[in-house]
PDB file of C-alpha atoms in Angstrom:
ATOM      1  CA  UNK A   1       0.000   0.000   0.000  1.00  0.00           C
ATOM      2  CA  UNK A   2       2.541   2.711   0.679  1.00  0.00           C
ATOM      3  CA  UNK A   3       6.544   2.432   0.034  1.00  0.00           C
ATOM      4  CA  UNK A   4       8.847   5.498   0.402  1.00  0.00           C
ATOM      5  CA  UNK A   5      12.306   5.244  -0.738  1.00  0.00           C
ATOM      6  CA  UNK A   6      15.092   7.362   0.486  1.00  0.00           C
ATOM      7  CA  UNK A   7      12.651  10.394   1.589  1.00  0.00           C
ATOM      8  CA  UNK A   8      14.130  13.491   2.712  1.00  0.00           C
ATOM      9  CA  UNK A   9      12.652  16.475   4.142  1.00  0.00           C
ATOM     10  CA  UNK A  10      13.972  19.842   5.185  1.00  0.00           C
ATOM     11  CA  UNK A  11      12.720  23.348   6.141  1.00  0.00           C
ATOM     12  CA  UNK A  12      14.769  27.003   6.070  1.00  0.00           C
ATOM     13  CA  UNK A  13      14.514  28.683   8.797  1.00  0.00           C
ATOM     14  CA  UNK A  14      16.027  31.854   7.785  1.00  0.00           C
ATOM     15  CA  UNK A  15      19.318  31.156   6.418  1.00  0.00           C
ATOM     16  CA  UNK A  16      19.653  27.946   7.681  1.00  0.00           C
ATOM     17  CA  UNK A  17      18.518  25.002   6.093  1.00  0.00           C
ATOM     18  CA  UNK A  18      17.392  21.898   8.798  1.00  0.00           C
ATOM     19  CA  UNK A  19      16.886  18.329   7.879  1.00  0.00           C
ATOM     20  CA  UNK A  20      14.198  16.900   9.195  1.00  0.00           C
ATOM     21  CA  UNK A  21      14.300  13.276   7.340  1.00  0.00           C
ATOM     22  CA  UNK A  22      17.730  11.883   6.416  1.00  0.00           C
ATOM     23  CA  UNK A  23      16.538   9.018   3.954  1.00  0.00           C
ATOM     24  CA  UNK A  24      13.470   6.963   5.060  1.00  0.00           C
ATOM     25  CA  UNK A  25      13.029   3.849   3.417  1.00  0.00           C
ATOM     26  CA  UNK A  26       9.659   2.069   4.449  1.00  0.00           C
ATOM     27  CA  UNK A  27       7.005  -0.105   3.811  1.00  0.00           C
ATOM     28  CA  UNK A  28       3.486  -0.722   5.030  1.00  0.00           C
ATOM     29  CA  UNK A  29       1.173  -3.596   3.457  1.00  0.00           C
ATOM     30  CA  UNK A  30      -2.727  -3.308   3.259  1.00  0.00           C
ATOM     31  CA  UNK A  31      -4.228  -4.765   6.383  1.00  0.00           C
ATOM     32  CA  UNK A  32      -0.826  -3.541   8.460  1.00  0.00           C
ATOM     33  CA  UNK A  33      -1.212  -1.942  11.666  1.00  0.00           C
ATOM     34  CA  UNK A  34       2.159  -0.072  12.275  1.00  0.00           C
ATOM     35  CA  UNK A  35       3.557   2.179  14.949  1.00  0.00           C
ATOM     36  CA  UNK A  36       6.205   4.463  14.004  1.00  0.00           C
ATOM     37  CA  UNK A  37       7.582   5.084  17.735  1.00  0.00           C
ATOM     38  CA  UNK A  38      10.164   7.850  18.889  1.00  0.00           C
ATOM     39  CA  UNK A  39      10.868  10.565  21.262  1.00  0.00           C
ATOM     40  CA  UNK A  40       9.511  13.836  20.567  1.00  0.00           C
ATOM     41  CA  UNK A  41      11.724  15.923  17.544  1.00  0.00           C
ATOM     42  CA  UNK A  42      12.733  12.730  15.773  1.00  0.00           C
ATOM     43  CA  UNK A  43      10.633  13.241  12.564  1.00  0.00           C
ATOM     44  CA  UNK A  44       7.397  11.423  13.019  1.00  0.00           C
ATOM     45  CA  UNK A  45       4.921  13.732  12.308  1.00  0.00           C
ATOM     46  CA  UNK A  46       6.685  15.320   9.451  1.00  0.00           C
ATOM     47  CA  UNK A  47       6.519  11.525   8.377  1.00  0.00           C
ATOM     48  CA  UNK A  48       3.383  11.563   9.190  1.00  0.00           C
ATOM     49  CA  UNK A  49       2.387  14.691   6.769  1.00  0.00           C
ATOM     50  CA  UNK A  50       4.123  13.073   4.244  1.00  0.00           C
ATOM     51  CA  UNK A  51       2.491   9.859   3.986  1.00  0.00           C
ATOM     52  CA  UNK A  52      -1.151  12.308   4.378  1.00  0.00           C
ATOM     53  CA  UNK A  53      -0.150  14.458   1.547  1.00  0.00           C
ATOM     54  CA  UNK A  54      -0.689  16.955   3.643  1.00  0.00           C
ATOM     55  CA  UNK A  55       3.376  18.066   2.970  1.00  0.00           C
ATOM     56  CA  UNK A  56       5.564  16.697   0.233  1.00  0.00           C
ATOM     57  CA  UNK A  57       9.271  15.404   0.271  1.00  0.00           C
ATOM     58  CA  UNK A  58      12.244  17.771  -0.570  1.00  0.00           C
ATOM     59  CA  UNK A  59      13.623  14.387  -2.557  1.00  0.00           C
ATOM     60  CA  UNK A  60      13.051  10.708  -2.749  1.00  0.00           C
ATOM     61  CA  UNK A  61      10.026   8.673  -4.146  1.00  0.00           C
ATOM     62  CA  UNK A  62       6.458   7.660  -2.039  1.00  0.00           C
ATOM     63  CA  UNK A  63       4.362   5.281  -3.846  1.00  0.00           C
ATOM     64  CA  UNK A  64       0.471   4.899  -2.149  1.00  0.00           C
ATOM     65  CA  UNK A  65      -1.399   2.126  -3.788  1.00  0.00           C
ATOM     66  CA  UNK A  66       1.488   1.748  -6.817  1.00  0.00           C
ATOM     67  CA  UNK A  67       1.153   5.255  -8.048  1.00  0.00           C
ATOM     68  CA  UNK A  68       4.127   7.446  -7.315  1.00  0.00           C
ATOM     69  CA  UNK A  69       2.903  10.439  -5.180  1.00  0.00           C
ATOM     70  CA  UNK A  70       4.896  13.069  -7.395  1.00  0.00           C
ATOM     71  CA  UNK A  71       3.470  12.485 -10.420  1.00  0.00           C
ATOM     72  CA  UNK A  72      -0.006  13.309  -8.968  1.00  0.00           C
ATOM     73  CA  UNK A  73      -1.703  16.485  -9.455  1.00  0.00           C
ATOM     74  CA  UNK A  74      -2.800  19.286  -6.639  1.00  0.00           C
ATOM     75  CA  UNK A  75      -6.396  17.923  -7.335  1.00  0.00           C
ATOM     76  CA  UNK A  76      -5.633  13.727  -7.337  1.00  0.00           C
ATOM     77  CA  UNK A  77      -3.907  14.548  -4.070  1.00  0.00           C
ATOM     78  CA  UNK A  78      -7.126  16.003  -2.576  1.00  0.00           C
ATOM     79  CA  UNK A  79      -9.237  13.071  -3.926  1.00  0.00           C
ATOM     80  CA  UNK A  80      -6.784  10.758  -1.864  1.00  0.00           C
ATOM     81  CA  UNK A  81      -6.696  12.469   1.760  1.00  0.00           C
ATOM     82  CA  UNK A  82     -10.453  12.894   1.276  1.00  0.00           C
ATOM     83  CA  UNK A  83     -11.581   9.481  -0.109  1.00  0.00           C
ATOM     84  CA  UNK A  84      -8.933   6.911   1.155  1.00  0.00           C
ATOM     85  CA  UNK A  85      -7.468   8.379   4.214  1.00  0.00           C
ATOM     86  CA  UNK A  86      -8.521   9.027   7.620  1.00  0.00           C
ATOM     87  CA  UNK A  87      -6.509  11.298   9.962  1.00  0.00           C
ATOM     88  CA  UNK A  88      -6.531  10.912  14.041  1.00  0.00           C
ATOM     89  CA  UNK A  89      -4.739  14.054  16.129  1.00  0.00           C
ATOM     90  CA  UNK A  90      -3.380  14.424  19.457  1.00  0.00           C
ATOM     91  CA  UNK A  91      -5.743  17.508  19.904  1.00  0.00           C
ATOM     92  CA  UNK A  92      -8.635  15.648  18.464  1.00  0.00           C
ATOM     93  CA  UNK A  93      -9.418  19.079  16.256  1.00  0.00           C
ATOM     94  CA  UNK A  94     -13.249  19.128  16.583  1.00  0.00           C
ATOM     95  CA  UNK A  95     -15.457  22.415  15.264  1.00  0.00           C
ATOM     96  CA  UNK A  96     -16.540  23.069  18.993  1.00  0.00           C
ATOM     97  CA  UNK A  97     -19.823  24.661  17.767  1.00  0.00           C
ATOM     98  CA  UNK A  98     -20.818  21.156  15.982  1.00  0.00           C
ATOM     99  CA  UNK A  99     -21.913  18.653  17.664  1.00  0.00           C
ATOM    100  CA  UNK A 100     -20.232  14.812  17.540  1.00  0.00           C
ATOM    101  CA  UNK A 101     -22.818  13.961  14.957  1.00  0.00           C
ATOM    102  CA  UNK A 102     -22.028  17.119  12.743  1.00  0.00           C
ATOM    103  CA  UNK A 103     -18.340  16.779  13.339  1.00  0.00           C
ATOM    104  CA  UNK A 104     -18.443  12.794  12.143  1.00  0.00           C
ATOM    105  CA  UNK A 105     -20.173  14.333   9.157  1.00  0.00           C
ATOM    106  CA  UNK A 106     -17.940  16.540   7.779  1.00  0.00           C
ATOM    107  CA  UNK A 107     -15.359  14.886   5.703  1.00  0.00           C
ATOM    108  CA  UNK A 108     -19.053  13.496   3.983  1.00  0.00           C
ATOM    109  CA  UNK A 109     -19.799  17.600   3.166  1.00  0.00           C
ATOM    110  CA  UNK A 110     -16.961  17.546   1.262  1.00  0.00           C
ATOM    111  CA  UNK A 111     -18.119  14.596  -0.777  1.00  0.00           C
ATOM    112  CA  UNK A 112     -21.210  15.857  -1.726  1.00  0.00           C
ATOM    113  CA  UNK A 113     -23.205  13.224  -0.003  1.00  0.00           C
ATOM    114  CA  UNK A 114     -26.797  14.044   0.378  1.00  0.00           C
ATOM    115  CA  UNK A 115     -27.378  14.901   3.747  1.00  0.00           C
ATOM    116  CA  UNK A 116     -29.743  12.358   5.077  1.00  0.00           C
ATOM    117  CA  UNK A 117     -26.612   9.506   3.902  1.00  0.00           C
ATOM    118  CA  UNK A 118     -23.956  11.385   5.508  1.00  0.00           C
ATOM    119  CA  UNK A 119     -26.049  11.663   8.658  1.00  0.00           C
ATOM    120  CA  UNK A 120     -26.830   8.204   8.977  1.00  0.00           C
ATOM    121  CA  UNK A 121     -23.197   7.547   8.281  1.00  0.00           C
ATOM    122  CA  UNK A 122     -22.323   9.312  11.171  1.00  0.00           C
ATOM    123  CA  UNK A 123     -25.313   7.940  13.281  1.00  0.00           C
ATOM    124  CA  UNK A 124     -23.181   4.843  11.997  1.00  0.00           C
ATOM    125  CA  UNK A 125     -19.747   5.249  13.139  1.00  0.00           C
ATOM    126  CA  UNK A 126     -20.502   7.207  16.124  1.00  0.00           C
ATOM    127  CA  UNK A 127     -22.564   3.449  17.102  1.00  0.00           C
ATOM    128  CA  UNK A 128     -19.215   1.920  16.066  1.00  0.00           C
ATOM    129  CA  UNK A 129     -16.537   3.355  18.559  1.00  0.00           C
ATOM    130  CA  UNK A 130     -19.127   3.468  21.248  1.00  0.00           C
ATOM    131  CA  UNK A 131     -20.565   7.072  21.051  1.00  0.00           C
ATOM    132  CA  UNK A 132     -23.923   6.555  19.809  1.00  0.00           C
ATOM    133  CA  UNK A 133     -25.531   8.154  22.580  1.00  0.00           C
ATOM    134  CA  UNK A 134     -23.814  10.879  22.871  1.00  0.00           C
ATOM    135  CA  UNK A 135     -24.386  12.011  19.473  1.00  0.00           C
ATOM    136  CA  UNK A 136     -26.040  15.325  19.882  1.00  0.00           C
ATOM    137  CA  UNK A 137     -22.700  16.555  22.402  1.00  0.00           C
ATOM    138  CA  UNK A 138     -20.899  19.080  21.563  1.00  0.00           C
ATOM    139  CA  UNK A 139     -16.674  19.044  22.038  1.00  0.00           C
ATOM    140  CA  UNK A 140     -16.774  20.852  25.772  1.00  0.00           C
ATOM    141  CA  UNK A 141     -19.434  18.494  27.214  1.00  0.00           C
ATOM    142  CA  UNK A 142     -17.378  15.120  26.313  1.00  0.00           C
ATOM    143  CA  UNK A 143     -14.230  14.240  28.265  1.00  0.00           C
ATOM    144  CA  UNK A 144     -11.134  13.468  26.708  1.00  0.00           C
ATOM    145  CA  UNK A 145     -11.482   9.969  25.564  1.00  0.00           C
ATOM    146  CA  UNK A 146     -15.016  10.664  24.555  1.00  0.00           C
ATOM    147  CA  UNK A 147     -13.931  13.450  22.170  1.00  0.00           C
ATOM    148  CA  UNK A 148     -10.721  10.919  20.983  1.00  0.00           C
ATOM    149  CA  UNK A 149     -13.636   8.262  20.046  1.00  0.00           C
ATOM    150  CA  UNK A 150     -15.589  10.725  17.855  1.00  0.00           C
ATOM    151  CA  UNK A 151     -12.456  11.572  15.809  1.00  0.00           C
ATOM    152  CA  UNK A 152     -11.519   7.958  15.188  1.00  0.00           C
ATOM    153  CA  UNK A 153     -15.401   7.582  14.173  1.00  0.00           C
ATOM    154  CA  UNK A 154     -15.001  10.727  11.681  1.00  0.00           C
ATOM    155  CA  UNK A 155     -11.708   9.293  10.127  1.00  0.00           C
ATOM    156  CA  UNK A 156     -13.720   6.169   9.757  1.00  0.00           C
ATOM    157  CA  UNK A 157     -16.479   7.584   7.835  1.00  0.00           C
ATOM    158  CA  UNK A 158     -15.657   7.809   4.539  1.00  0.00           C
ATOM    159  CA  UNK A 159     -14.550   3.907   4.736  1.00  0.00           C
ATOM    160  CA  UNK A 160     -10.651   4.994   4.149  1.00  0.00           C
ATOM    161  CA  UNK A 161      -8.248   2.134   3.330  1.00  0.00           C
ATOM    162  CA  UNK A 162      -6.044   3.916   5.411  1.00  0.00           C
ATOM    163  CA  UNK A 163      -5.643   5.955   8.995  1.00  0.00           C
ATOM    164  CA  UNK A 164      -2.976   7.673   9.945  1.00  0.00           C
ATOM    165  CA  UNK A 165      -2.961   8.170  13.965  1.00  0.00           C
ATOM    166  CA  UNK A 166      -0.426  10.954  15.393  1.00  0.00           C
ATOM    167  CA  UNK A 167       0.131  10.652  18.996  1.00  0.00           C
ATOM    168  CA  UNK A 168      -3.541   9.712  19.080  1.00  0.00           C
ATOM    169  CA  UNK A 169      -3.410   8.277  22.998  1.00  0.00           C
ATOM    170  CA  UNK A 170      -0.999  12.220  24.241  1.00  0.00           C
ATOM    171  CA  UNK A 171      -3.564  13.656  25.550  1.00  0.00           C
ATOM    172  CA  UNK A 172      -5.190  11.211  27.482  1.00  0.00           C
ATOM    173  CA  UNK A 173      -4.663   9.031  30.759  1.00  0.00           C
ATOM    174  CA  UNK A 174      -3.600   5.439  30.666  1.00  0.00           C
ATOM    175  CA  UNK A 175      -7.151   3.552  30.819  1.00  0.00           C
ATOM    176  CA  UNK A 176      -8.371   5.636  28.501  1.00  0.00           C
ATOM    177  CA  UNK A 177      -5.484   5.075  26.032  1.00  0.00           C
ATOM    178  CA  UNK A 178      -5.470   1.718  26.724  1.00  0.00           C
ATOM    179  CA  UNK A 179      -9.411   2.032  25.509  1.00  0.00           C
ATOM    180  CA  UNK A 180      -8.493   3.841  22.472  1.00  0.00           C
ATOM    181  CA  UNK A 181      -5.922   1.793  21.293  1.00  0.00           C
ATOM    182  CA  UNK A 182      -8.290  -1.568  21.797  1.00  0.00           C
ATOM    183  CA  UNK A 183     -10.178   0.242  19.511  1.00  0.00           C
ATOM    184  CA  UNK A 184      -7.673   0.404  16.714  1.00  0.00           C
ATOM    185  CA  UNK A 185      -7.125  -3.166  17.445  1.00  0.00           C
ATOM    186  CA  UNK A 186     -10.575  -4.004  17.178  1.00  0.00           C
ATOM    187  CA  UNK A 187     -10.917  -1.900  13.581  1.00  0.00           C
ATOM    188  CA  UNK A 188      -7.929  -3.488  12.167  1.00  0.00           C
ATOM    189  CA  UNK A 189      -8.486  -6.892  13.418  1.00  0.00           C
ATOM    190  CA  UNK A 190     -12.382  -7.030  12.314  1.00  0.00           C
ATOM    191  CA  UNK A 191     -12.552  -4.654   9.084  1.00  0.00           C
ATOM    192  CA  UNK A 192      -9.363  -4.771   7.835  1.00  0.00           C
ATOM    193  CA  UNK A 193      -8.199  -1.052   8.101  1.00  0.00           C
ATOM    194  CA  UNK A 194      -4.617  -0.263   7.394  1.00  0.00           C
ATOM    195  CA  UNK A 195      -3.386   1.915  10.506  1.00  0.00           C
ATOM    196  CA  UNK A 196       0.022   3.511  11.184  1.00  0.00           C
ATOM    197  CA  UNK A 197      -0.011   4.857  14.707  1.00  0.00           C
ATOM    198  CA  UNK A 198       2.966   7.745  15.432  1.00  0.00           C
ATOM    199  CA  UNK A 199       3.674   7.489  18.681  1.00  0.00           C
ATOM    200  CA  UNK A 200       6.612   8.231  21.870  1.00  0.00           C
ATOM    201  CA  UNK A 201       4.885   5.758  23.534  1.00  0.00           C
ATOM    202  CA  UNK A 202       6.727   2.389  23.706  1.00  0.00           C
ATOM    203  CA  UNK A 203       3.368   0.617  25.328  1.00  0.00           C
ATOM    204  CA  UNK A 204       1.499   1.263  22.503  1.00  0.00           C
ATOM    205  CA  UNK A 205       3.807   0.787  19.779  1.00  0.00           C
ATOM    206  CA  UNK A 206       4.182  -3.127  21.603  1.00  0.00           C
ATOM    207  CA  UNK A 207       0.275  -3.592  20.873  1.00  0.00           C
ATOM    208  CA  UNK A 208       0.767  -2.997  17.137  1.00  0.00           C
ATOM    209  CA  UNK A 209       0.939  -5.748  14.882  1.00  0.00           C
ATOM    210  CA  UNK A 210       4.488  -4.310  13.513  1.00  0.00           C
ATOM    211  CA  UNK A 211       6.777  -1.348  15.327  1.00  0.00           C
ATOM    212  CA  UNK A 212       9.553   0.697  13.835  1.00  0.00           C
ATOM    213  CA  UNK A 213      11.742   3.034  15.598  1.00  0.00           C
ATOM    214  CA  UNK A 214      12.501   6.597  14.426  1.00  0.00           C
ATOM    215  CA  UNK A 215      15.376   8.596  15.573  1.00  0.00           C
ATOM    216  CA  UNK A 216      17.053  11.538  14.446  1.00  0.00           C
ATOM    217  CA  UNK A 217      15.327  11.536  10.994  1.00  0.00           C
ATOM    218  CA  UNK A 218      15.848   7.764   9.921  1.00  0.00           C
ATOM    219  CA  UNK A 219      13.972   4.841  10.474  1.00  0.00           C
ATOM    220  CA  UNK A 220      16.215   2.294  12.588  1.00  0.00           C
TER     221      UNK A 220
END
C-alpha cells in the first residue's frame, strides 16, 4: 500500500537550512497496523504529513497504492486524503460549535453526499466506537477519551483504506489510552483497516501488529 524510498525532508529557517528526514526507506502492506515510535523531535509527524499528503518530500520517491505520489496532481492529491485516508490528532481538532454527529459528518460535506446519507453515516460510526448516545454533544461536554472516540469515528467515515494516527493516545490518561488503542485493534483486526499509529509511547507501539523506531530523521 505505501513504500517510500530514500525520503528526505527539510525546512529554512532563515538562512539555515534543517533536515528533518535523512533518507526513510519504508514499507506498510494493506491490512498492516504499524507504529512508528520515537521521542519527541525525531521526525514522526513530518513523516506523518508526508504519507497524508498533507506536505511533500524535498527528494526521494512515495508510492500509495502503486502510483508514485509526485506524479499526482494538486487535485488527485485532494481526492486521496479525502476518499482513502482518515486522519486521528493528538488535539482531536473538533469544530466546537458542531456537535459529535455534525463533526463525524464533515469529511461526507466535502463529498457531496446528500445529507440524510452522511447523517446516517455518522449515526453509523458514532454506534461503532461506542458514542452513539452521545451524538447530539458538543466538544466541551465530552471528556477526553469521549472526544478521541468521535475523531476515530469521523476518520472512519468515509470507509478509508487507510488511517494515519499521530500521537492519538498524548492527551489522554492510561485507561483511557489503553481504551483507544483496543479500539484500533478491534478496527484493524475485524474490518481490515490499514493503521500507522505515530507514537513516543513504547506501550502502545508493543500492541501494534508491527513497530519501527525513528530517531534523528531515519527509520532504525
Amino acid at each position: 500500500m505505501i513504500r517510500l524510498e530514500a525520503i528526505h525532508k527539510s525546512f529554512f529557517l532563515g538562512p539555515v537550512e534543517v533536515e528533518i528526514l535523512k533518507g526513510v526507506n519504508m514499507a506498510v502492506d494493506q491490512g498492516e497496523m504499524l507504529a512508528v515510535v520515537g521521542s519527541s523531535g525525531c521526525g514522526k509527524s513530518t513523516l506523518m504529513n508526508i504519507l497524508g499528503f498533507l506536505d511533500i518530500p524535498t527528494s526521494g520517491r512515495y508510492f500509495f497504492n502503486g502510483k508514485e505520489a509526485q506524479s499526482l496532481s494538486d487535485r488527485e492529491l485532494s481526492t486521496i486524503r479525502n476518499e482513502q485516508i482518515g486522519f486521528v490528532f493528538q488535539q482531536f481538532h473538533l469544530l466546537p460549535r458542531l456537535t459529535a454527529l455534525d463533526n463525524v459528518c464533515l469529511p461526507l460535506v466535502y463529498r457531496g453526499v446528500p445529507e440524510a446519507q452522511r447523517r446516517e453515516r455518522a449515526r453509523e460510526m458514532l454506534e461503532r466506537v461506542g458514542m452513539g448516545e452521545r451524538a447530539g454533544h458538543r466538544p466541551a461536554e465530552l471528556s477526553g477519551g469521549q472526544q478521541q472516540r468521535v475523531a476515530i469515528a469521523r476518520a472512519l467515515a468515509g470507509a478509508p483504506g487507510l488511517i494515519l494516527a499521530d500521537e492519538p493516545t498524548g492527551a489522554l490518561d492510561t485507561a483511557t489510552s489503553k481504551e483507544i488503542i483496543d479500539l484500533f485493534i478491534s478496527l484493524n483486526r475485524e474490518e481490515g483497516v490499514t493503521q500507522v499509529l505515530i507514537t513516543h509511547d513504547p506501550g502502545v507501539a508493543k500492541r501494534c501488529l508491527r513497530a519501527v523506531r525513528m530517531k534523528d530523521g531515519l527509520i532504525l
